[in-house]
Short mmCIF file of the C-alpha atoms (twelve columns), coordinates in Angstrom:
data_MODEL
# 
_entry.id   MODEL 
# 
loop_
_atom_site.group_PDB 
_atom_site.id 
_atom_site.type_symbol 
_atom_site.label_atom_id 
_atom_site.label_alt_id 
_atom_site.label_comp_id 
_atom_site.label_asym_id 
_atom_site.label_seq_id 
_atom_site.Cartn_x 
_atom_site.Cartn_y 
_atom_site.Cartn_z 
_atom_site.pdbx_PDB_model_num 
ATOM 1   C CA . UNK A 1   2.285   -34.129 29.801  1 
ATOM 2   C CA . UNK A 2   1.004   -30.562 29.805  1 
ATOM 3   C CA . UNK A 3   4.608   -29.182 28.634  1 
ATOM 4   C CA . UNK A 4   4.581   -31.705 25.964  1 
ATOM 5   C CA . UNK A 5   1.316   -30.737 24.643  1 
ATOM 6   C CA . UNK A 6   2.181   -26.812 24.934  1 
ATOM 7   C CA . UNK A 7   5.603   -27.610 23.312  1 
ATOM 8   C CA . UNK A 8   3.973   -29.620 20.437  1 
ATOM 9   C CA . UNK A 9   1.240   -26.934 19.942  1 
ATOM 10  C CA . UNK A 10  3.826   -24.081 19.771  1 
ATOM 11  C CA . UNK A 11  5.884   -26.165 17.215  1 
ATOM 12  C CA . UNK A 12  2.698   -26.782 15.277  1 
ATOM 13  C CA . UNK A 13  1.725   -23.248 14.917  1 
ATOM 14  C CA . UNK A 14  5.173   -21.965 14.145  1 
ATOM 15  C CA . UNK A 15  5.161   -24.142 10.917  1 
ATOM 16  C CA . UNK A 16  1.520   -23.367 10.384  1 
ATOM 17  C CA . UNK A 17  2.218   -19.608 10.510  1 
ATOM 18  C CA . UNK A 18  5.328   -19.838 8.268   1 
ATOM 19  C CA . UNK A 19  3.322   -21.566 5.705   1 
ATOM 20  C CA . UNK A 20  0.401   -19.435 6.049   1 
ATOM 21  C CA . UNK A 21  2.503   -16.142 5.256   1 
ATOM 22  C CA . UNK A 22  4.273   -17.748 2.545   1 
ATOM 23  C CA . UNK A 23  0.913   -18.750 0.942   1 
ATOM 24  C CA . UNK A 24  -0.438  -15.107 1.642   1 
ATOM 25  C CA . UNK A 25  2.752   -13.714 -0.029  1 
ATOM 26  C CA . UNK A 26  3.688   -11.499 2.957   1 
ATOM 27  C CA . UNK A 27  6.883   -9.720  3.342   1 
ATOM 28  C CA . UNK A 28  8.098   -7.550  6.007   1 
ATOM 29  C CA . UNK A 29  6.000   -6.535  8.852   1 
ATOM 30  C CA . UNK A 30  6.633   -2.899  7.955   1 
ATOM 31  C CA . UNK A 31  5.213   -3.593  4.191   1 
ATOM 32  C CA . UNK A 32  1.929   -4.836  5.824   1 
ATOM 33  C CA . UNK A 33  -1.372  -3.010  4.776   1 
ATOM 34  C CA . UNK A 34  -4.022  -2.248  7.614   1 
ATOM 35  C CA . UNK A 35  -5.962  -5.350  6.625   1 
ATOM 36  C CA . UNK A 36  -3.060  -7.797  6.628   1 
ATOM 37  C CA . UNK A 37  -1.994  -6.260  10.052  1 
ATOM 38  C CA . UNK A 38  -5.086  -6.855  11.511  1 
ATOM 39  C CA . UNK A 39  -5.274  -10.344 10.039  1 
ATOM 40  C CA . UNK A 40  -1.840  -10.837 11.660  1 
ATOM 41  C CA . UNK A 41  -3.050  -9.708  15.086  1 
ATOM 42  C CA . UNK A 42  -5.980  -12.084 15.091  1 
ATOM 43  C CA . UNK A 43  -3.978  -14.866 14.043  1 
ATOM 44  C CA . UNK A 44  -1.556  -14.267 16.755  1 
ATOM 45  C CA . UNK A 45  -4.278  -13.968 19.368  1 
ATOM 46  C CA . UNK A 46  -5.931  -17.157 18.134  1 
ATOM 47  C CA . UNK A 47  -2.524  -19.070 18.507  1 
ATOM 48  C CA . UNK A 48  -1.917  -17.723 22.044  1 
ATOM 49  C CA . UNK A 49  -5.541  -18.727 23.049  1 
ATOM 50  C CA . UNK A 50  -4.814  -22.337 21.724  1 
ATOM 51  C CA . UNK A 51  -1.462  -22.638 23.456  1 
ATOM 52  C CA . UNK A 52  -2.890  -21.232 26.941  1 
ATOM 53  C CA . UNK A 53  -6.078  -23.596 26.787  1 
ATOM 54  C CA . UNK A 54  -4.096  -26.733 25.789  1 
ATOM 55  C CA . UNK A 55  -6.984  -28.745 27.235  1 
ATOM 56  C CA . UNK A 56  -9.284  -27.536 24.418  1 
ATOM 57  C CA . UNK A 57  -9.430  -28.917 21.071  1 
ATOM 58  C CA . UNK A 58  -6.748  -27.306 18.545  1 
ATOM 59  C CA . UNK A 59  -9.652  -27.021 15.984  1 
ATOM 60  C CA . UNK A 60  -11.206 -23.866 17.943  1 
ATOM 61  C CA . UNK A 61  -8.295  -21.729 16.862  1 
ATOM 62  C CA . UNK A 62  -7.324  -23.605 13.601  1 
ATOM 63  C CA . UNK A 63  -10.658 -23.216 11.941  1 
ATOM 64  C CA . UNK A 64  -10.847 -19.233 12.499  1 
ATOM 65  C CA . UNK A 65  -7.332  -19.093 11.325  1 
ATOM 66  C CA . UNK A 66  -8.047  -20.972 8.136   1 
ATOM 67  C CA . UNK A 67  -11.287 -18.729 7.552   1 
ATOM 68  C CA . UNK A 68  -9.253  -15.459 8.132   1 
ATOM 69  C CA . UNK A 69  -6.452  -16.612 5.758   1 
ATOM 70  C CA . UNK A 70  -9.051  -17.532 2.990   1 
ATOM 71  C CA . UNK A 71  -10.956 -14.222 3.613   1 
ATOM 72  C CA . UNK A 72  -7.530  -12.211 3.203   1 
ATOM 73  C CA . UNK A 73  -6.554  -14.163 -0.077  1 
ATOM 74  C CA . UNK A 74  -9.842  -13.529 -1.527  1 
ATOM 75  C CA . UNK A 75  -10.065 -10.023 -0.791  1 
ATOM 76  C CA . UNK A 76  -6.495  -9.424  -1.890  1 
ATOM 77  C CA . UNK A 77  -7.456  -11.234 -5.447  1 
ATOM 78  C CA . UNK A 78  -10.645 -8.860  -5.642  1 
ATOM 79  C CA . UNK A 79  -8.827  -5.572  -4.831  1 
ATOM 80  C CA . UNK A 80  -5.886  -6.546  -7.314  1 
ATOM 81  C CA . UNK A 81  -8.693  -6.226  -10.103 1 
ATOM 82  C CA . UNK A 82  -10.774 -3.643  -8.725  1 
ATOM 83  C CA . UNK A 83  -9.018  -0.240  -7.780  1 
ATOM 84  C CA . UNK A 84  -11.943 1.210   -5.853  1 
ATOM 85  C CA . UNK A 85  -11.976 -1.948  -3.565  1 
ATOM 86  C CA . UNK A 86  -8.299  -1.912  -3.263  1 
ATOM 87  C CA . UNK A 87  -8.585  1.821   -2.242  1 
ATOM 88  C CA . UNK A 88  -11.195 0.925   0.463   1 
ATOM 89  C CA . UNK A 89  -9.057  -1.887  1.856   1 
ATOM 90  C CA . UNK A 90  -5.510  -0.508  1.858   1 
ATOM 91  C CA . UNK A 91  -6.190  2.938   1.472   1 
ATOM 92  C CA . UNK A 92  -4.410  5.547   -0.831  1 
ATOM 93  C CA . UNK A 93  -0.920  7.018   -0.493  1 
ATOM 94  C CA . UNK A 94  -1.273  10.801  0.637   1 
ATOM 95  C CA . UNK A 95  1.071   13.549  -1.041  1 
ATOM 96  C CA . UNK A 96  2.253   15.364  2.125   1 
ATOM 97  C CA . UNK A 97  4.840   17.620  0.447   1 
ATOM 98  C CA . UNK A 98  4.457   18.732  -3.302  1 
ATOM 99  C CA . UNK A 99  6.910   20.651  -5.015  1 
ATOM 100 C CA . UNK A 100 8.175   21.940  -1.892  1 
ATOM 101 C CA . UNK A 101 4.991   22.995  -0.156  1 
ATOM 102 C CA . UNK A 102 3.402   21.331  2.721   1 
ATOM 103 C CA . UNK A 103 -0.020  20.133  1.820   1 
ATOM 104 C CA . UNK A 104 -1.921  21.068  5.098   1 
ATOM 105 C CA . UNK A 105 -5.343  20.076  3.756   1 
ATOM 106 C CA . UNK A 106 -4.417  16.526  3.167   1 
ATOM 107 C CA . UNK A 107 -2.538  16.307  6.636   1 
ATOM 108 C CA . UNK A 108 -5.798  17.418  8.384   1 
ATOM 109 C CA . UNK A 109 -7.766  15.158  6.376   1 
ATOM 110 C CA . UNK A 110 -5.640  11.890  7.410   1 
ATOM 111 C CA . UNK A 111 -5.000  13.307  10.892  1 
ATOM 112 C CA . UNK A 112 -1.094  13.705  10.283  1 
ATOM 113 C CA . UNK A 113 0.430   16.477  12.055  1 
ATOM 114 C CA . UNK A 114 3.422   18.614  11.579  1 
ATOM 115 C CA . UNK A 115 5.251   16.721  14.605  1 
ATOM 116 C CA . UNK A 116 4.842   13.449  12.724  1 
ATOM 117 C CA . UNK A 117 6.192   14.762  9.523   1 
ATOM 118 C CA . UNK A 118 9.381   16.232  11.182  1 
ATOM 119 C CA . UNK A 119 9.821   12.995  13.090  1 
ATOM 120 C CA . UNK A 120 9.848   11.173  9.898   1 
ATOM 121 C CA . UNK A 121 11.957  13.523  8.149   1 
ATOM 122 C CA . UNK A 122 14.674  13.366  10.922  1 
ATOM 123 C CA . UNK A 123 14.475  9.452   10.522  1 
ATOM 124 C CA . UNK A 124 15.769  10.021  7.036   1 
ATOM 125 C CA . UNK A 125 18.494  12.619  8.208   1 
ATOM 126 C CA . UNK A 126 16.734  15.438  6.623   1 
ATOM 127 C CA . UNK A 127 17.060  18.796  8.606   1 
ATOM 128 C CA . UNK A 128 14.381  20.944  7.032   1 
ATOM 129 C CA . UNK A 129 11.435  20.587  4.863   1 
ATOM 130 C CA . UNK A 130 13.097  23.150  2.522   1 
ATOM 131 C CA . UNK A 131 14.915  20.246  1.383   1 
ATOM 132 C CA . UNK A 132 12.133  17.983  0.242   1 
ATOM 133 C CA . UNK A 133 10.455  18.317  -3.224  1 
ATOM 134 C CA . UNK A 134 7.926   15.479  -2.424  1 
ATOM 135 C CA . UNK A 135 6.751   13.447  0.552   1 
ATOM 136 C CA . UNK A 136 4.301   10.767  0.004   1 
ATOM 137 C CA . UNK A 137 2.843   8.839   3.146   1 
ATOM 138 C CA . UNK A 138 2.173   5.377   1.935   1 
ATOM 139 C CA . UNK A 139 -0.346  3.104   3.008   1 
ATOM 140 C CA . UNK A 140 1.779   1.271   5.255   1 
ATOM 141 C CA . UNK A 141 2.750   4.506   7.219   1 
ATOM 142 C CA . UNK A 142 5.938   4.708   5.645   1 
ATOM 143 C CA . UNK A 143 6.875   8.264   4.323   1 
ATOM 144 C CA . UNK A 144 8.631   8.246   0.945   1 
ATOM 145 C CA . UNK A 145 10.819  11.185  0.352   1 
ATOM 146 C CA . UNK A 146 12.482  13.010  -2.624  1 
ATOM 147 C CA . UNK A 147 14.949  15.661  -2.156  1 
ATOM 148 C CA . UNK A 148 15.301  18.685  -4.228  1 
ATOM 149 C CA . UNK A 149 17.568  17.969  -7.142  1 
ATOM 150 C CA . UNK A 150 17.804  20.348  -10.058 1 
ATOM 151 C CA . UNK A 151 14.890  20.259  -12.289 1 
ATOM 152 C CA . UNK A 152 14.049  16.517  -11.802 1 
ATOM 153 C CA . UNK A 153 10.546  15.962  -10.289 1 
ATOM 154 C CA . UNK A 154 8.770   12.970  -8.699  1 
ATOM 155 C CA . UNK A 155 6.898   10.766  -11.149 1 
ATOM 156 C CA . UNK A 156 3.043   11.254  -10.596 1 
ATOM 157 C CA . UNK A 157 0.933   8.163   -11.146 1 
ATOM 158 C CA . UNK A 158 -1.678  9.657   -13.537 1 
ATOM 159 C CA . UNK A 159 -3.314  6.254   -14.889 1 
ATOM 160 C CA . UNK A 160 -3.363  2.880   -13.046 1 
ATOM 161 C CA . UNK A 161 -4.848  0.114   -14.650 1 
ATOM 162 C CA . UNK A 162 -6.662  1.953   -17.308 1 
ATOM 163 C CA . UNK A 163 -8.186  4.233   -14.586 1 
ATOM 164 C CA . UNK A 164 -7.517  8.034   -14.589 1 
ATOM 165 C CA . UNK A 165 -6.259  9.304   -11.140 1 
ATOM 166 C CA . UNK A 166 -8.290  12.706  -11.024 1 
ATOM 167 C CA . UNK A 167 -6.635  13.888  -7.896  1 
ATOM 168 C CA . UNK A 168 -3.246  13.833  -9.843  1 
ATOM 169 C CA . UNK A 169 -5.018  15.736  -12.797 1 
ATOM 170 C CA . UNK A 170 -5.865  18.365  -10.417 1 
ATOM 171 C CA . UNK A 171 -2.094  18.322  -8.917  1 
ATOM 172 C CA . UNK A 172 -0.577  19.069  -12.155 1 
ATOM 173 C CA . UNK A 173 -3.227  21.670  -13.236 1 
ATOM 174 C CA . UNK A 174 -4.612  19.477  -16.199 1 
ATOM 175 C CA . UNK A 175 -8.014  18.381  -17.699 1 
ATOM 176 C CA . UNK A 176 -9.133  15.069  -18.998 1 
ATOM 177 C CA . UNK A 177 -9.404  16.607  -22.428 1 
ATOM 178 C CA . UNK A 178 -5.540  17.369  -22.237 1 
ATOM 179 C CA . UNK A 179 -4.900  13.678  -21.327 1 
ATOM 180 C CA . UNK A 180 -7.239  12.485  -24.108 1 
ATOM 181 C CA . UNK A 181 -5.288  14.481  -26.564 1 
ATOM 182 C CA . UNK A 182 -1.942  13.101  -25.259 1 
ATOM 183 C CA . UNK A 183 -3.291  9.478   -25.715 1 
ATOM 184 C CA . UNK A 184 -4.451  10.407  -29.327 1 
ATOM 185 C CA . UNK A 185 -1.045  11.636  -30.186 1 
ATOM 186 C CA . UNK A 186 0.529   8.338   -28.893 1 
ATOM 187 C CA . UNK A 187 -2.099  6.334   -30.235 1 
ATOM 188 C CA . UNK A 188 -2.810  4.593   -27.150 1 
ATOM 189 C CA . UNK A 189 -6.349  3.551   -25.756 1 
ATOM 190 C CA . UNK A 190 -7.016  4.200   -21.934 1 
ATOM 191 C CA . UNK A 191 -8.292  0.722   -21.157 1 
ATOM 192 C CA . UNK A 192 -5.089  -0.574  -22.638 1 
ATOM 193 C CA . UNK A 193 -2.657  1.324   -20.368 1 
ATOM 194 C CA . UNK A 194 -0.858  -0.541  -17.141 1 
ATOM 195 C CA . UNK A 195 0.700   2.525   -15.681 1 
ATOM 196 C CA . UNK A 196 1.079   6.162   -17.046 1 
ATOM 197 C CA . UNK A 197 3.009   8.731   -15.041 1 
ATOM 198 C CA . UNK A 198 3.524   12.568  -15.469 1 
ATOM 199 C CA . UNK A 199 7.162   13.759  -15.059 1 
ATOM 200 C CA . UNK A 200 9.051   16.756  -16.328 1 
ATOM 201 C CA . UNK A 201 5.900   18.094  -18.119 1 
ATOM 202 C CA . UNK A 202 5.751   14.878  -20.047 1 
ATOM 203 C CA . UNK A 203 3.442   11.971  -20.107 1 
ATOM 204 C CA . UNK A 204 4.928   8.233   -20.103 1 
ATOM 205 C CA . UNK A 205 3.012   5.244   -20.862 1 
ATOM 206 C CA . UNK A 206 3.487   1.644   -19.994 1 
ATOM 207 C CA . UNK A 207 0.992   -0.436  -21.883 1 
ATOM 208 C CA . UNK A 208 -0.469  -3.780  -20.493 1 
ATOM 209 C CA . UNK A 209 0.573   -5.900  -23.679 1 
ATOM 210 C CA . UNK A 210 4.172   -4.816  -22.833 1 
ATOM 211 C CA . UNK A 211 4.045   -6.372  -19.024 1 
ATOM 212 C CA . UNK A 212 5.513   -9.760  -18.911 1 
# 
């Protein structure tokens, strides 16, 4: 009887977790944010407790799992609409290498050392930092690398959901006045911009009403 209960619970939680992650819209483990990863760890622990303590009611683990999933979904939807909350929950990508120069100030800020950088570069078959034009540490810990290729530069996200990325303005040595003038030239209102990026000394805009 003991093994039947354990087997039944294992099968039940397997199906439940598959449904939960489909519901949450999760992808690969390497693509999970910090919050998603914490939720995943909690769910795994609750499932293990329920299987080990098979004599206890399954609701002891099921109720907390449902609460965690609902909280995660609610926080994700709120973060989708509010960038500041999204930055708090998921963090922001960090520019580690910009225009071939290592940003040691940013590395110190996020406690990311040179060994980490060189290790991830080697993982992408890059022998030297000199080969890199831009390297961005994503919120999931993955290092996105852009090699030096002629005059092409990495597109820097300058406007997201109608909000100006002020740190990017500093990066490209531009002012808000410059940006306002560029928007006037293109006859576009800031609040109507879905995504705006700066590349090769040009500002490119994607408007919200053109997103389907």
